[in-house]
CSV table of C-alpha atoms and ligand atoms in Angstrom, one decimal:
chain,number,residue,atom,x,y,z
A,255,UNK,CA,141.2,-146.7,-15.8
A,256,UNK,CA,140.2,-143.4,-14.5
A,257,UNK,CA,139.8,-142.1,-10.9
A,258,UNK,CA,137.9,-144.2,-8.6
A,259,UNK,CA,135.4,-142.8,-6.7
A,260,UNK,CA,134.3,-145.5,-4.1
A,261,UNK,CA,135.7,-146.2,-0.4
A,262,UNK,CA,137.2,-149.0,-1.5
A,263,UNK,CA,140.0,-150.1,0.6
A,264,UNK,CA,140.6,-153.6,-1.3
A,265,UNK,CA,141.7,-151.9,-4.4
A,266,UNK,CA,143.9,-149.7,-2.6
A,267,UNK,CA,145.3,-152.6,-1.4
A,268,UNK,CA,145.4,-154.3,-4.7
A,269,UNK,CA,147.4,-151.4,-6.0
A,270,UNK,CA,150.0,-151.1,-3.2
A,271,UNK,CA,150.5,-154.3,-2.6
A,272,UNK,CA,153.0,-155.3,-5.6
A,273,UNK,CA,155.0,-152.5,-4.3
A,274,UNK,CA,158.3,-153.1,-2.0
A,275,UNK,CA,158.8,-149.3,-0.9
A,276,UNK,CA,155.4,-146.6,-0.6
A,277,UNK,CA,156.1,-143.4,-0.7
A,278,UNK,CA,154.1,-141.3,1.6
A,279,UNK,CA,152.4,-137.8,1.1
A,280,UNK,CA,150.9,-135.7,4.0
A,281,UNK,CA,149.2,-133.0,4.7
A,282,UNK,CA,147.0,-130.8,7.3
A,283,UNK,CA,144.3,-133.8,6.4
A,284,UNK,CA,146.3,-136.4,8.6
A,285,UNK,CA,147.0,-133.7,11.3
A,286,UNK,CA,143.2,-133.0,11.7
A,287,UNK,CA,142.4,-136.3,13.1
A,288,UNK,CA,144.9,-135.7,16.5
A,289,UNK,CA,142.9,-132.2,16.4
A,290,UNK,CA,145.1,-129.8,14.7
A,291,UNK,CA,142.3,-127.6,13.0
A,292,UNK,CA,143.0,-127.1,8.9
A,293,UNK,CA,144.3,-123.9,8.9
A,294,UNK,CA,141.6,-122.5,6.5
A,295,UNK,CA,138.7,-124.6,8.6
A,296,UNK,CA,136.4,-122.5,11.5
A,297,UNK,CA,139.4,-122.8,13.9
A,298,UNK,CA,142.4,-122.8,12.1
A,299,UNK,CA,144.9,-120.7,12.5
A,300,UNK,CA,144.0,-117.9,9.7
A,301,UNK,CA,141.2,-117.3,12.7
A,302,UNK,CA,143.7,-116.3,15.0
A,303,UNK,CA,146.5,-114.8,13.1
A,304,UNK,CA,146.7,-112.9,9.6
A,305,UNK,CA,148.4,-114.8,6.7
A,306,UNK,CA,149.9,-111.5,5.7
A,307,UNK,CA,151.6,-111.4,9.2
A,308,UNK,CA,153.4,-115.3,8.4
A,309,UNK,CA,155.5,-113.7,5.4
A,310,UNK,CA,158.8,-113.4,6.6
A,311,UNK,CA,159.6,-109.5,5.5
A,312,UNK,CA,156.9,-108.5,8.2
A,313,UNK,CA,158.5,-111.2,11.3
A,314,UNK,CA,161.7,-109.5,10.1
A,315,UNK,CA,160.2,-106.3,10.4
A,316,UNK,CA,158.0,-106.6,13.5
A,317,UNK,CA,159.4,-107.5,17.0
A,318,UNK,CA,155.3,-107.5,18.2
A,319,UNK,CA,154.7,-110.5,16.1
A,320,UNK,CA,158.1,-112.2,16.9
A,321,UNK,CA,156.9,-111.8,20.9
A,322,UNK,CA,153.3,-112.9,19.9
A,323,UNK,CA,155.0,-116.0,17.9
A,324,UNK,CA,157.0,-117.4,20.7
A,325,UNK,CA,153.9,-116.7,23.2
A,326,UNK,CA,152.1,-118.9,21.0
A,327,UNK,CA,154.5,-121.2,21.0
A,328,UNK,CA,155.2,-121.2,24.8
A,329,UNK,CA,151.5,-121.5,25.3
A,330,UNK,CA,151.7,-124.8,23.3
A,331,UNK,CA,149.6,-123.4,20.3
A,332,UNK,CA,151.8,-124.2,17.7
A,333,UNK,CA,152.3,-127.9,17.7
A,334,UNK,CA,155.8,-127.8,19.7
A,335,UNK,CA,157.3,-129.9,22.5
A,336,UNK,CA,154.6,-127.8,24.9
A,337,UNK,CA,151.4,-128.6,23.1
A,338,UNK,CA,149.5,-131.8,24.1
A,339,UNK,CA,148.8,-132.9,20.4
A,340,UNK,CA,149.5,-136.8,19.7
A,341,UNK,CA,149.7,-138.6,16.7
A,342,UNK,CA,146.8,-140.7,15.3
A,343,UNK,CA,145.6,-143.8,14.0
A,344,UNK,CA,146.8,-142.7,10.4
A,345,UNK,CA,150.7,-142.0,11.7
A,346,UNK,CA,151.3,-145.1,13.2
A,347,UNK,CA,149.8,-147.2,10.5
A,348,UNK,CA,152.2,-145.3,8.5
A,349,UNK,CA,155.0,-146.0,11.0
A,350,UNK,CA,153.8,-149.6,10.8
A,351,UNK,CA,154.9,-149.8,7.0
A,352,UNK,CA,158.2,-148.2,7.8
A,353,UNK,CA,158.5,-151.5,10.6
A,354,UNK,CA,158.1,-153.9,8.0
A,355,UNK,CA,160.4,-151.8,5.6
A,356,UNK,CA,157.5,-150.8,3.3
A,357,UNK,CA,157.6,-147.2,3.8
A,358,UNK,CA,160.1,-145.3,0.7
A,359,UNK,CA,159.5,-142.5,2.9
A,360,UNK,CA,157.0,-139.6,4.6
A,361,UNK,CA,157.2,-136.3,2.7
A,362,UNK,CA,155.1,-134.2,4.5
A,363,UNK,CA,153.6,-130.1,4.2
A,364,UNK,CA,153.1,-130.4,7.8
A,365,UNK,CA,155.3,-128.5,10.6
A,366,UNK,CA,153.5,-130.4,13.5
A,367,UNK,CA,156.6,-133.3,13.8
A,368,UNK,CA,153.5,-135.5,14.4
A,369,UNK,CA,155.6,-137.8,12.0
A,370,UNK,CA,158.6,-138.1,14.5
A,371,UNK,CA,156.5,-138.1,17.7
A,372,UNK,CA,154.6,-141.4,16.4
A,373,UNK,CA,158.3,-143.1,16.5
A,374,UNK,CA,159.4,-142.6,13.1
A,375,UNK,CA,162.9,-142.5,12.3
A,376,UNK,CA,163.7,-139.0,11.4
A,377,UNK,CA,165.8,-140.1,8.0
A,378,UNK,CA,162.5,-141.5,6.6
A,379,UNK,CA,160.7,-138.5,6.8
A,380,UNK,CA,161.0,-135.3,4.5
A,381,UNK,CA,159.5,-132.2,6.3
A,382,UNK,CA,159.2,-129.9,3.6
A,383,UNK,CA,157.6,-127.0,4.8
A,384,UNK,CA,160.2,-127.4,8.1
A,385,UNK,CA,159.4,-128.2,11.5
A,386,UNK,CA,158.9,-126.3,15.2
A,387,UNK,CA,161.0,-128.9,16.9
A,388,UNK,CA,163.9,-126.9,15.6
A,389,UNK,CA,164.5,-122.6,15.6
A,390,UNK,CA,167.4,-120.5,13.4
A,391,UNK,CA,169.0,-117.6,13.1
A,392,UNK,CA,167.9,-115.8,10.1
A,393,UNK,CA,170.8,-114.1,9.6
A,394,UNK,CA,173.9,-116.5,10.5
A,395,UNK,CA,172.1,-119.4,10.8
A,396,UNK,CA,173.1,-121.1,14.2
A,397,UNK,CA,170.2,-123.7,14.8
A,398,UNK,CA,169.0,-124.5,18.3
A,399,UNK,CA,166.4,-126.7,19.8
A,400,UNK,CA,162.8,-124.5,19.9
A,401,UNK,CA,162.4,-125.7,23.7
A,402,UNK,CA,165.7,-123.8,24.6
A,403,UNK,CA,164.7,-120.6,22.8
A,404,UNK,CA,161.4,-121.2,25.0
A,405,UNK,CA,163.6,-121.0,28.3
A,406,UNK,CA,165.0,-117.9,27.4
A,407,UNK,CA,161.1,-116.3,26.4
A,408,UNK,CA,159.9,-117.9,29.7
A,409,UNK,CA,163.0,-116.0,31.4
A,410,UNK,CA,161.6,-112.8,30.1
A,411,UNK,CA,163.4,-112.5,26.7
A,412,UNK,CA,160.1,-112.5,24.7
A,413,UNK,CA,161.8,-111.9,21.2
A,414,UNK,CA,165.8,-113.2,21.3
A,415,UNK,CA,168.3,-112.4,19.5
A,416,UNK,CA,170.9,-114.5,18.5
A,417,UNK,CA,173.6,-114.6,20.6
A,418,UNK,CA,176.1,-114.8,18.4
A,419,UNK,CA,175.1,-112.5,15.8
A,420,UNK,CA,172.2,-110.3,17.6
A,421,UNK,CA,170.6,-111.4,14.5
A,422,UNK,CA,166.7,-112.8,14.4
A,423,UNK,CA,165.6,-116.1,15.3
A,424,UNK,CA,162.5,-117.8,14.2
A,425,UNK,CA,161.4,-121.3,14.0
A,426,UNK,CA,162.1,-123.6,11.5
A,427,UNK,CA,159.4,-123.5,9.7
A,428,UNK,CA,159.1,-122.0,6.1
A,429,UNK,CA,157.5,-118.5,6.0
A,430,UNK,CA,155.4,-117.0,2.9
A,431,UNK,CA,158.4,-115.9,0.8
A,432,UNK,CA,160.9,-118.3,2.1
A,433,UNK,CA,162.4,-121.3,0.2
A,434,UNK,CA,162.1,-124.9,1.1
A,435,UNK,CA,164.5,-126.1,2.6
A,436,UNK,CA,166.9,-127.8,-0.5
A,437,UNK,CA,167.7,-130.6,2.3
A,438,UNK,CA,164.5,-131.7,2.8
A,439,UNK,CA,163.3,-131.3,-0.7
A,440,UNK,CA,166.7,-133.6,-1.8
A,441,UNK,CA,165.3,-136.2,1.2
A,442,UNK,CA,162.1,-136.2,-0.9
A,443,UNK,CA,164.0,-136.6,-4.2
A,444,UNK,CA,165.8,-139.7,-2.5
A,445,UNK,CA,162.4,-141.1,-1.4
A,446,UNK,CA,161.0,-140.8,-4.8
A,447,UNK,CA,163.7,-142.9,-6.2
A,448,UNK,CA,163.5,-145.5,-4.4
A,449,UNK,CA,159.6,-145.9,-4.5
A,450,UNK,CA,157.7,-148.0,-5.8
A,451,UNK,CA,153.7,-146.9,-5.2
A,452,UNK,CA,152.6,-143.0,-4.2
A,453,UNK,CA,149.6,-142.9,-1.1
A,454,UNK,CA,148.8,-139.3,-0.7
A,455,UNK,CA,147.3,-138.9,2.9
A,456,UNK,CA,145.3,-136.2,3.7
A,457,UNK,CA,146.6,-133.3,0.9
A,458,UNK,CA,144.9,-131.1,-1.8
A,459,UNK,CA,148.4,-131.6,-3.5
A,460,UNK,CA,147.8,-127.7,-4.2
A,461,UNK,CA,150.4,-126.3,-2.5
A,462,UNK,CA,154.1,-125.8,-4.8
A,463,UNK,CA,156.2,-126.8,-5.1
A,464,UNK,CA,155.3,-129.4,-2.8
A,465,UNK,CA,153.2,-130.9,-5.0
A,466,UNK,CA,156.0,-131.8,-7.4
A,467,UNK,CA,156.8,-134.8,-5.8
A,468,UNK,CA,153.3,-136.2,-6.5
A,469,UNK,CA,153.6,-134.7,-10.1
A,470,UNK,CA,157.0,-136.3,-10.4
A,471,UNK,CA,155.8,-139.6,-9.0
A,472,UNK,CA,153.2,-139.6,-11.6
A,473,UNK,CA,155.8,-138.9,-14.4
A,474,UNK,CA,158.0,-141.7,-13.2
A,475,UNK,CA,154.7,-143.9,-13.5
A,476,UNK,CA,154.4,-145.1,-10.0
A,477,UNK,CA,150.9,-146.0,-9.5
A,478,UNK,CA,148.9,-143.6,-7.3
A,479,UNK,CA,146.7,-143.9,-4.4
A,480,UNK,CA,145.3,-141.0,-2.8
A,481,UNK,CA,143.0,-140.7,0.5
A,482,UNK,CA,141.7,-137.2,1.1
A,483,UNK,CA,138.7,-136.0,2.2
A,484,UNK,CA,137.4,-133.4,-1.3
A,485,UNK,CA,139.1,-133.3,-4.4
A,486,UNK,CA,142.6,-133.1,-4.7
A,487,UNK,CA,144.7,-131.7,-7.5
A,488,UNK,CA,146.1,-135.1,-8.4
A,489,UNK,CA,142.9,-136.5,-8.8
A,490,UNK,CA,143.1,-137.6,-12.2
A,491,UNK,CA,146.6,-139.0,-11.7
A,492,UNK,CA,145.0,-141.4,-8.8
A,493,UNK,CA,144.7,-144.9,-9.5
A,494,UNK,CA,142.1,-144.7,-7.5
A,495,UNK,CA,140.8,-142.2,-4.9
A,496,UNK,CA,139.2,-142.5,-1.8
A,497,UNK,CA,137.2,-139.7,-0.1
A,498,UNK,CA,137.8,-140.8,3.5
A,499,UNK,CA,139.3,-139.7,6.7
A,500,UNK,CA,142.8,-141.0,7.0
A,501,UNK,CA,142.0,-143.1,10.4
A,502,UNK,CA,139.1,-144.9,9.2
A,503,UNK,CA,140.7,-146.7,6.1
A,504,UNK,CA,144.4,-146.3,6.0
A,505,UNK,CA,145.2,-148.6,9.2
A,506,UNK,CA,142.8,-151.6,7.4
A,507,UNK,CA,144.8,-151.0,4.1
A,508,UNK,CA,148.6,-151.1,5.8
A,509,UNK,CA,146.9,-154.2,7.4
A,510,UNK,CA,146.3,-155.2,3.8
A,511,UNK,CA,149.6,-154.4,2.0
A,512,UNK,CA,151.5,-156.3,5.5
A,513,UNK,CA,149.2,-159.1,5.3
A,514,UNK,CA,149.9,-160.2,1.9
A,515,UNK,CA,153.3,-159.9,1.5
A,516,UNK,CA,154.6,-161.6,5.1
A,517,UNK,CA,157.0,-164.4,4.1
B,187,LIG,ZN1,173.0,-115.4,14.2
Protein backbone atom coordinates (compact mmCIF):
# COMPACT_ATOMS: atom_id res chain seq x y z
CA UNK A 1 0.00 0.00 0.00
CA UNK A 2 2.60 2.62 0.08
CA UNK A 3 3.90 4.84 2.84
CA UNK A 4 1.49 6.55 4.97
CA UNK A 5 1.80 9.94 5.57
CA UNK A 6 -0.90 10.83 8.22
CA UNK A 7 -0.48 10.82 12.22
CA UNK A 8 -2.43 8.03 12.41
CA UNK A 9 -2.01 6.07 15.55
CA UNK A 10 -5.01 3.58 14.77
CA UNK A 11 -3.35 2.10 11.92
CA UNK A 12 -0.22 1.73 13.66
CA UNK A 13 -2.05 -0.04 15.94
CA UNK A 14 -3.81 -2.07 13.34
CA UNK A 15 -0.47 -3.17 12.07
CA UNK A 16 1.17 -4.17 15.34
CA UNK A 17 -1.45 -5.51 16.90
CA UNK A 18 -1.45 -9.17 15.12
CA UNK A 19 1.97 -9.31 16.22
CA UNK A 20 3.14 -11.43 19.50
CA UNK A 21 6.91 -9.96 19.70
CA UNK A 22 7.84 -5.97 18.25
CA UNK A 23 10.96 -5.39 17.62
CA UNK A 24 12.20 -2.08 18.56
CA UNK A 25 14.49 0.47 16.75
CA UNK A 26 16.00 3.62 18.33
CA UNK A 27 17.72 6.37 17.82
CA UNK A 28 18.98 10.03 18.95
CA UNK A 29 15.04 10.83 18.05
CA UNK A 30 13.74 9.07 21.31
CA UNK A 31 16.72 10.55 23.34
CA UNK A 32 15.75 14.09 22.34
CA UNK A 33 12.58 14.11 24.26
CA UNK A 34 14.53 13.57 27.93
CA UNK A 35 16.74 16.53 26.33
CA UNK A 36 19.75 14.92 24.90
CA UNK A 37 20.29 17.40 21.92
CA UNK A 38 20.66 15.45 18.24
CA UNK A 39 24.07 15.52 17.90
CA UNK A 40 23.91 17.48 14.47
CA UNK A 41 20.93 19.87 16.02
CA UNK A 42 22.10 23.73 17.49
CA UNK A 43 23.32 22.00 20.69
CA UNK A 44 24.49 18.82 19.91
CA UNK A 45 27.57 17.64 20.50
CA UNK A 46 29.41 18.37 17.01
CA UNK A 47 28.92 22.12 18.75
CA UNK A 48 31.18 21.28 21.36
CA UNK A 49 33.57 18.74 20.05
CA UNK A 50 34.98 17.95 16.45
CA UNK A 51 33.77 14.61 14.80
CA UNK A 52 37.28 14.25 13.49
CA UNK A 53 38.43 14.21 17.24
CA UNK A 54 35.71 10.89 18.02
CA UNK A 55 37.78 8.58 15.49
CA UNK A 56 39.66 6.35 17.55
CA UNK A 57 43.34 6.73 15.84
CA UNK A 58 43.30 10.48 17.25
CA UNK A 59 41.88 9.31 21.20
CA UNK A 60 44.66 6.76 20.65
CA UNK A 61 46.97 9.35 19.66
CA UNK A 62 45.97 12.30 21.89
CA UNK A 63 46.10 12.10 25.81
CA UNK A 64 44.44 16.06 25.66
CA UNK A 65 41.35 14.61 24.30
CA UNK A 66 41.39 11.43 26.49
CA UNK A 67 41.60 14.16 29.73
CA UNK A 68 38.88 16.33 27.95
CA UNK A 69 36.66 12.99 27.44
CA UNK A 70 36.62 11.82 30.95
CA UNK A 71 36.07 15.69 32.08
CA UNK A 72 33.19 15.53 30.14
CA UNK A 73 32.11 12.66 31.45
CA UNK A 74 32.85 13.50 35.14
CA UNK A 75 30.95 16.76 34.53
CA UNK A 76 27.87 14.53 33.57
CA UNK A 77 27.94 15.67 29.84
CA UNK A 78 27.93 12.55 28.29
CA UNK A 79 24.86 10.74 29.42
CA UNK A 80 26.71 8.53 32.26
CA UNK A 81 25.77 7.61 35.79
CA UNK A 82 26.71 11.57 36.67
CA UNK A 83 24.37 13.26 34.29
CA UNK A 84 20.78 14.05 35.34
CA UNK A 85 19.11 12.85 32.04
CA UNK A 86 15.84 10.52 32.61
CA UNK A 87 14.05 8.49 30.37
CA UNK A 88 10.77 9.61 28.75
CA UNK A 89 7.34 8.94 27.94
CA UNK A 90 8.52 6.95 24.77
CA UNK A 91 10.96 4.44 26.94
CA UNK A 92 8.70 3.35 29.30
CA UNK A 93 5.88 2.82 26.87
CA UNK A 94 8.42 0.65 25.35
CA UNK A 95 9.25 -0.99 28.61
CA UNK A 96 5.50 -1.36 29.01
CA UNK A 97 5.45 -3.84 25.89
CA UNK A 98 8.40 -5.72 27.28
CA UNK A 99 5.88 -6.17 30.79
CA UNK A 100 3.29 -7.70 28.83
CA UNK A 101 6.01 -9.81 26.83
CA UNK A 102 5.36 -7.84 23.57
CA UNK A 103 8.70 -6.40 23.11
CA UNK A 104 11.17 -9.01 20.56
CA UNK A 105 13.65 -6.61 21.71
CA UNK A 106 15.29 -2.67 21.72
CA UNK A 107 18.11 -2.36 19.23
CA UNK A 108 19.24 0.88 19.71
CA UNK A 109 22.24 3.52 17.94
CA UNK A 110 22.08 5.25 21.19
CA UNK A 111 25.00 5.18 23.96
CA UNK A 112 22.81 7.14 26.52
CA UNK A 113 21.61 3.54 28.55
CA UNK A 114 18.31 5.53 28.71
CA UNK A 115 16.93 2.00 27.68
CA UNK A 116 18.29 0.38 30.96
CA UNK A 117 17.65 3.31 33.27
CA UNK A 118 13.72 3.15 32.35
CA UNK A 119 13.87 -0.50 33.99
CA UNK A 120 14.48 -2.57 31.11
CA UNK A 121 16.08 -5.80 31.40
CA UNK A 122 19.40 -5.48 29.96
CA UNK A 123 19.04 -8.96 27.76
CA UNK A 124 16.18 -7.27 25.83
CA UNK A 125 18.12 -4.56 24.69
CA UNK A 126 20.83 -4.52 21.86
CA UNK A 127 23.13 -1.42 22.27
CA UNK A 128 24.81 -1.29 19.04
CA UNK A 129 26.79 1.60 19.00
CA UNK A 130 27.87 0.54 22.90
CA UNK A 131 27.21 2.19 25.97
CA UNK A 132 29.00 4.77 28.69
CA UNK A 133 27.75 2.66 31.59
CA UNK A 134 30.67 0.50 30.85
CA UNK A 135 34.83 1.62 29.87
CA UNK A 136 37.75 -0.83 28.26
CA UNK A 137 41.06 -1.26 27.77
CA UNK A 138 41.84 -0.80 24.19
CA UNK A 139 44.62 -2.79 24.22
CA UNK A 140 43.88 -6.01 26.57
CA UNK A 141 40.50 -5.40 27.08
CA UNK A 142 39.79 -5.60 30.91
CA UNK A 143 36.22 -3.88 31.24
CA UNK A 144 35.35 -1.82 34.28
CA UNK A 145 32.45 0.08 35.37
CA UNK A 146 32.75 3.97 33.83
CA UNK A 147 31.89 5.32 37.46
CA UNK A 148 35.09 3.59 38.84
CA UNK A 149 37.38 5.03 36.04
CA UNK A 150 35.61 8.40 37.25
CA UNK A 151 37.03 7.93 40.89
CA UNK A 152 40.31 7.49 39.70
CA UNK A 153 39.95 11.00 37.24
CA UNK A 154 38.29 12.71 40.21
CA UNK A 155 41.48 11.50 42.30
CA UNK A 156 43.70 13.34 39.82
CA UNK A 157 44.41 10.63 37.20
CA UNK A 158 42.73 12.59 34.36
CA UNK A 159 43.73 10.06 31.48
CA UNK A 160 44.29 6.26 33.13
CA UNK A 161 45.98 3.81 32.07
CA UNK A 162 45.12 0.37 32.53
CA UNK A 163 46.43 -1.17 35.26
CA UNK A 164 47.14 -4.21 34.07
CA UNK A 165 48.56 -3.45 30.86
CA UNK A 166 49.34 0.52 31.03
CA UNK A 167 47.39 0.24 27.96
CA UNK A 168 44.42 2.99 27.04
CA UNK A 169 41.10 2.98 28.30
CA UNK A 170 38.10 4.58 26.79
CA UNK A 171 34.43 4.13 27.09
CA UNK A 172 32.43 1.70 25.69
CA UNK A 173 31.22 3.30 23.15
CA UNK A 174 32.01 2.74 19.34
CA UNK A 175 34.45 5.36 17.94
CA UNK A 176 34.57 6.47 14.04
CA UNK A 177 36.70 3.58 12.79
CA UNK A 178 35.79 1.05 15.30
CA UNK A 179 33.56 -2.12 14.84
CA UNK A 180 30.32 -2.82 16.44
CA UNK A 181 30.48 -4.69 18.89
CA UNK A 182 29.69 -8.56 17.19
CA UNK A 183 27.78 -9.22 20.69
CA UNK A 184 25.46 -6.69 20.45
CA UNK A 185 24.98 -6.96 16.82
CA UNK A 186 24.24 -11.10 17.38
CA UNK A 187 21.59 -9.70 20.39
CA UNK A 188 20.04 -7.87 17.44
CA UNK A 189 20.21 -10.84 15.14
CA UNK A 190 18.41 -12.87 17.95
CA UNK A 191 15.71 -10.15 18.35
CA UNK A 192 15.05 -10.17 14.67
CA UNK A 193 14.30 -13.80 14.73
CA UNK A 194 12.02 -13.93 16.98
CA UNK A 195 9.92 -10.85 15.80
CA UNK A 196 7.06 -10.49 14.55
CA UNK A 197 6.37 -6.48 13.56
CA UNK A 198 9.47 -3.66 13.21
CA UNK A 199 8.50 0.12 15.08
CA UNK A 200 11.41 2.25 14.29
CA UNK A 201 11.46 5.10 17.04
CA UNK A 202 13.07 8.09 16.46
CA UNK A 203 15.93 6.98 13.59
CA UNK A 204 16.86 8.16 10.08
CA UNK A 205 17.84 4.37 9.66
CA UNK A 206 20.98 6.07 7.85
CA UNK A 207 23.48 5.12 9.84
CA UNK A 208 25.37 1.31 8.75
CA UNK A 209 25.38 -0.96 9.44
CA UNK A 210 22.89 -0.32 11.96
CA UNK A 211 20.43 0.08 9.62
CA UNK A 212 20.61 -3.63 8.48
CA UNK A 213 18.48 -4.73 10.92
CA UNK A 214 15.54 -2.58 9.60
CA UNK A 215 16.70 -3.66 6.03
CA UNK A 216 16.74 -7.25 7.21
CA UNK A 217 13.48 -6.98 8.97
CA UNK A 218 12.08 -5.77 5.76
CA UNK A 219 13.58 -8.78 3.83
CA UNK A 220 12.13 -11.26 6.25
CA UNK A 221 8.64 -9.38 5.51
CA UNK A 222 7.87 -8.23 8.96
CA UNK A 223 5.49 -5.41 8.60
CA UNK A 224 6.95 -2.03 9.41
CA UNK A 225 5.99 0.80 11.40
CA UNK A 226 8.16 3.75 11.75
CA UNK A 227 7.74 7.07 14.02
CA UNK A 228 10.30 9.67 13.25
CA UNK A 229 10.14 13.14 12.97
CA UNK A 230 11.51 13.84 8.75
CA UNK A 231 12.07 11.28 6.38
CA UNK A 232 13.77 8.24 7.21
CA UNK A 233 15.75 5.97 4.88
CA UNK A 234 13.22 3.17 5.31
CA UNK A 235 10.47 5.15 4.38
CA UNK A 236 9.30 3.30 1.57
CA UNK A 237 9.62 0.01 3.45
CA UNK A 238 7.10 1.57 6.25
CA UNK A 239 3.72 0.16 6.35
CA UNK A 240 2.99 3.28 7.35
CA UNK A 241 4.86 6.31 8.70
CA UNK A 242 4.18 8.68 11.18
CA UNK A 243 5.94 12.14 11.35
CA UNK A 244 5.61 12.53 15.15
CA UNK A 245 7.59 12.98 18.29
CA UNK A 246 8.01 9.66 19.96
CA UNK A 247 6.08 10.83 23.37
CA UNK A 248 3.10 12.16 21.85
CA UNK A 249 1.85 8.90 19.93
CA UNK A 250 3.84 5.93 20.89
CA UNK A 251 2.43 5.64 24.63
CA UNK A 252 -1.41 5.83 23.02
CA UNK A 253 -0.37 3.07 20.44
CA UNK A 254 1.40 0.50 23.15
CA UNK A 255 -1.97 1.40 24.93
CA UNK A 256 -3.50 0.14 21.70
CA UNK A 257 -1.43 -3.01 20.85
CA UNK A 258 -1.94 -4.01 25.07
CA UNK A 259 -5.54 -3.17 24.92
CA UNK A 260 -6.49 -5.52 22.28
CA UNK A 261 -4.74 -8.41 22.85
CA UNK A 262 -5.36 -8.77 26.99
CA UNK A 263 -6.88 -12.23 27.56
ZN1 LIG B 1 44.88 -3.38 29.45
Amino acid sequence: MGVGQVNDSASAVEILRPAERILVFTGAGISTESGIPDFRGPDGLWTKVDPDDLHIDRYRANPELRRRGWKMHLDGELWGARSSVMPNLGHHAIKRLADHERLAGVVTQNVDGLHHKSGLDADLVAELHGNVRESLCIDCGRAWDTEEILGWVEAGDLDPACPECGGIVKTATVMFGELLPDREMAKAMQFLAIADAVLVAGSTVAVWPASDVVMRGALLSLPIVIINQGPTEADHLAAIKLDAGIGEVLPEIVDGVLAVSRR
